[in-house]
Coordinates of C-alpha atoms and ligand atoms in Angstrom, one line a residue:
M74 CA 11.9 8.7 -17.3
T75 CA 13.0 6.8 -14.3
E76 CA 15.3 8.3 -11.7
Q77 CA 17.3 7.0 -8.9
T78 CA 18.4 9.0 -6.0
T79 CA 20.1 7.5 -2.9
L80 CA 17.4 7.3 -0.1
S81 CA 16.9 4.9 2.8
L82 CA 15.3 2.2 0.7
P83 CA 16.3 1.0 -2.6
H84 CA 13.6 2.1 -5.1
R85 CA 12.5 3.2 -8.5
F86 CA 10.9 6.5 -9.2
A87 CA 9.1 8.3 -12.2
A88 CA 7.7 11.8 -12.1
G89 CA 4.9 11.1 -14.5
D90 CA 2.5 14.0 -15.4
P91 CA 2.5 16.7 -12.8
S92 CA -1.3 17.0 -12.8
A93 CA -1.6 13.0 -12.3
P94 CA -0.9 11.3 -8.9
I95 CA 2.4 9.5 -7.8
L96 CA 1.4 5.7 -7.1
L97 CA 3.6 4.3 -4.1
L98 CA 3.9 0.8 -5.5
L99 CA 4.2 -1.9 -2.7
H100 CA 5.1 -5.4 -3.8
G101 CA 4.2 -8.7 -2.2
T102 CA 6.3 -11.3 -0.5
G103 CA 9.3 -12.3 -2.7
G104 CA 8.9 -9.3 -5.1
D105 CA 10.8 -6.3 -5.6
E106 CA 10.6 -2.7 -6.8
N107 CA 10.1 -3.7 -10.4
D108 CA 7.0 -5.8 -9.9
L109 CA 3.9 -3.5 -9.8
I110 CA 5.3 -1.1 -12.1
P111 CA 3.1 -2.5 -15.1
L112 CA 0.2 -1.6 -12.9
R113 CA 0.6 2.1 -13.1
A114 CA -0.2 2.2 -16.8
A115 CA -3.3 0.1 -16.0
L116 CA -4.4 2.5 -13.4
D117 CA -3.5 5.8 -14.6
P118 CA -0.8 6.0 -17.6
A119 CA -0.1 9.6 -16.8
A120 CA 0.6 8.8 -13.1
G121 CA 4.3 8.6 -11.8
Y122 CA 5.6 6.1 -9.3
L123 CA 7.5 5.5 -6.3
S124 CA 8.4 1.9 -5.9
P125 CA 10.5 0.9 -3.0
R126 CA 11.7 -2.6 -2.1
G127 CA 10.7 -4.2 1.2
P128 CA 13.7 -3.9 3.9
V129 CA 12.9 -7.3 5.5
R130 CA 14.2 -10.7 4.3
E131 CA 12.4 -14.1 4.9
R132 CA 14.8 -16.8 3.6
G133 CA 16.0 -14.4 0.9
A134 CA 12.5 -13.2 0.1
A135 CA 11.9 -9.4 0.3
R136 CA 9.1 -8.3 2.7
W137 CA 7.8 -5.4 4.4
F138 CA 7.6 -6.8 8.1
R139 CA 8.5 -9.9 9.7
R140 CA 5.8 -12.7 10.2
L141 CA 6.0 -15.6 12.7
A142 CA 4.3 -18.0 10.2
E143 CA 2.1 -17.6 7.3
G144 CA -0.7 -15.1 8.3
V145 CA 0.8 -14.6 11.7
F146 CA 2.4 -11.3 12.1
D147 CA 5.1 -9.9 14.3
H148 CA 3.0 -7.0 15.4
E149 CA 5.9 -5.0 17.0
D150 CA 7.8 -5.4 13.5
V151 CA 4.8 -4.2 11.8
V152 CA 4.7 -0.9 13.8
V153 CA 8.4 -0.4 13.3
R154 CA 8.3 -1.1 9.6
A155 CA 5.2 1.0 8.9
N156 CA 7.0 3.9 10.4
Q157 CA 10.2 3.1 8.2
L158 CA 8.0 3.3 5.2
A159 CA 6.3 6.3 6.3
D160 CA 9.7 8.0 6.9
F161 CA 10.8 6.9 3.5
V162 CA 7.9 8.3 1.8
L163 CA 8.6 11.8 3.6
E164 CA 12.3 11.6 2.6
A165 CA 11.2 10.8 -1.0
R166 CA 8.8 13.7 -1.1
E167 CA 11.6 16.0 -0.1
A168 CA 14.3 14.6 -2.4
Y169 CA 12.0 14.6 -5.5
G170 CA 10.1 17.7 -4.9
L171 CA 6.7 16.0 -4.5
H172 CA 5.2 18.4 -2.1
D173 CA 2.0 19.1 -3.8
R174 CA 1.5 15.7 -5.6
R175 CA -1.4 13.5 -4.7
L176 CA 0.2 10.3 -3.4
V177 CA -1.7 6.9 -3.6
A178 CA -0.4 3.7 -2.2
V179 CA -1.2 0.7 -4.3
G180 CA -0.3 -2.6 -2.5
F181 CA -0.6 -6.3 -3.2
S182 CA -0.6 -8.8 -0.4
N183 CA 2.1 -7.9 2.1
G184 CA 2.6 -4.7 0.4
A185 CA -1.2 -4.1 1.0
N186 CA -0.7 -4.9 4.5
I187 CA 2.2 -2.6 5.1
A188 CA 0.2 0.3 3.4
A189 CA -2.8 -0.7 5.8
A190 CA -0.7 -0.4 8.7
M191 CA 1.0 2.8 7.6
L192 CA -2.6 4.2 7.2
L193 CA -3.7 3.3 10.5
L194 CA -0.5 4.6 12.4
R195 CA 0.6 7.5 10.1
P196 CA -2.6 8.4 8.0
E197 CA -1.2 12.0 7.0
V198 CA 1.7 10.5 5.1
V199 CA -0.3 8.7 2.5
P200 CA -4.1 9.2 2.9
E201 CA -5.4 7.2 0.0
S202 CA -4.7 3.5 -0.7
I203 CA -5.5 0.7 -3.2
L204 CA -5.2 -2.5 -1.5
F205 CA -5.2 -5.9 -3.3
A206 CA -5.7 -8.8 -1.1
A207 CA -5.1 -7.0 2.2
M208 CA -5.5 -8.2 5.7
S209 CA -5.9 -6.7 9.1
P210 CA -2.1 -6.0 9.9
L211 CA -2.6 -5.0 13.6
P212 CA -4.8 -6.1 16.4
D213 CA -5.3 -3.0 18.3
P214 CA -4.6 0.1 16.1
P215 CA -4.8 3.5 17.7
E216 CA -8.2 5.3 17.6
Q217 CA -7.3 7.8 14.9
D218 CA -9.8 9.9 13.2
L219 CA -9.3 8.7 9.5
N220 CA -11.7 11.2 8.1
G221 CA -10.4 12.2 4.8
A222 CA -8.7 8.8 4.1
R223 CA -10.0 7.0 1.0
V224 CA -9.3 3.2 0.5
F225 CA -10.2 0.8 -2.3
L226 CA -9.9 -2.7 -1.0
S227 CA -10.1 -5.9 -3.3
S228 CA -10.8 -9.1 -1.6
G229 CA -11.2 -12.7 -2.6
A230 CA -14.0 -14.8 -1.3
S231 CA -11.7 -17.8 -1.9
D232 CA -8.4 -16.3 -0.8
P233 CA -6.7 -18.7 1.5
M234 CA -3.9 -16.2 2.4
A235 CA -5.9 -13.2 3.0
P236 CA -9.1 -14.7 4.4
V237 CA -12.3 -12.6 4.1
E238 CA -12.6 -12.5 7.8
S239 CA -9.5 -10.7 8.1
A240 CA -10.1 -8.3 5.1
D241 CA -13.6 -7.6 6.6
L242 CA -12.1 -6.8 10.0
L243 CA -9.7 -4.3 8.2
V244 CA -12.7 -2.6 6.5
K245 CA -14.4 -2.4 9.9
T246 CA -11.5 -1.0 11.5
L247 CA -11.1 1.8 8.7
R248 CA -14.7 2.6 8.7
T249 CA -14.9 2.8 12.5
R250 CA -12.4 5.4 12.2
K251 CA -14.3 7.3 9.5
A252 CA -12.1 6.2 6.4
D253 CA -14.1 6.2 3.2
V254 CA -13.8 2.5 2.2
S255 CA -14.9 0.9 -1.3
L256 CA -14.9 -2.9 -1.1
H257 CA -14.5 -5.0 -4.1
R258 CA -15.3 -8.4 -3.2
H259 CA -14.4 -11.0 -6.0
L260 CA -14.9 -14.9 -5.9
R261 CA -11.3 -15.9 -6.8
G262 CA -8.0 -16.4 -4.6
H263 CA -4.8 -14.5 -3.9
G264 CA -4.1 -12.4 -6.9
I265 CA -4.9 -9.3 -9.0
A266 CA -7.2 -10.0 -11.9
P267 CA -8.3 -7.6 -14.7
D268 CA -11.7 -6.6 -13.3
D269 CA -9.9 -5.8 -9.8
V270 CA -7.7 -3.5 -11.8
A271 CA -10.6 -1.9 -13.6
A272 CA -12.5 -1.2 -10.5
A273 CA -9.5 0.3 -8.8
R274 CA -8.8 2.3 -12.0
A275 CA -12.5 3.8 -11.9
W276 CA -12.0 4.5 -8.0
L277 CA -8.8 6.4 -8.6
A278 CA -10.4 8.2 -11.5
A279 CA -13.3 9.3 -9.2
R280 CA -11.2 11.9 -7.5
T281 CA -8.8 14.3 -8.9
R282 CA -6.9 16.8 -6.9
Ligands
MLT18 C1 1.6 -11.3 4.7 O1 2.5 -12.0 5.3 O2 1.6 -10.4 4.8 C2 0.4 -12.2 4.0 O3 0.4 -13.4 4.6 C3 0.4 -12.2 2.7 C4 1.8 -12.6 2.2 O4 2.8 -11.9 2.1 O5 1.8 -13.9 2.1

């Protein structure tokens, strides 16, 4: 069942099975809160979801933070918006009574980038992330201890929008801070293919609360 409570970001929510995780679904540029909902069934049919809409508009397209050009981020806005999203998650945990639920961010492209920023800045809010086509979102994130954080990152060797160099920098940044990172490198471009989803599903199932 989908519920909608008034919170600081428009969103969709479904509780799922109480013993399964809640997936925080974060769409890419131009998407909305409906986009990634089909991924829930592919990753874990018992899972619930919390699926907000990005608060920034770029010529009408919803995003999670401002950018100056493609791949050139407004880093001050990345920090502000990562905190905004973290605050929304805490608000939703309270509103929907999710205190004991395992919460896993699942982001694509711009949604993966804000999930990575939130993990680097506020790791206690959502310590597990599945990142499809992510880049390094911040040039100089704080030296936090991310021991206990778990990240699955899928990255395309031919992705012109999230280049491997930037994805590799993100992996290095996370591992230097002691996060447990599984890198799934494929040969395709910017997207989510069935084998990426299968790898993410196996990663998600490998740990239960
Ligand atoms: C971003 O702006 O986050 C990345 O360039 C990916 C995109 O949304 O196009």
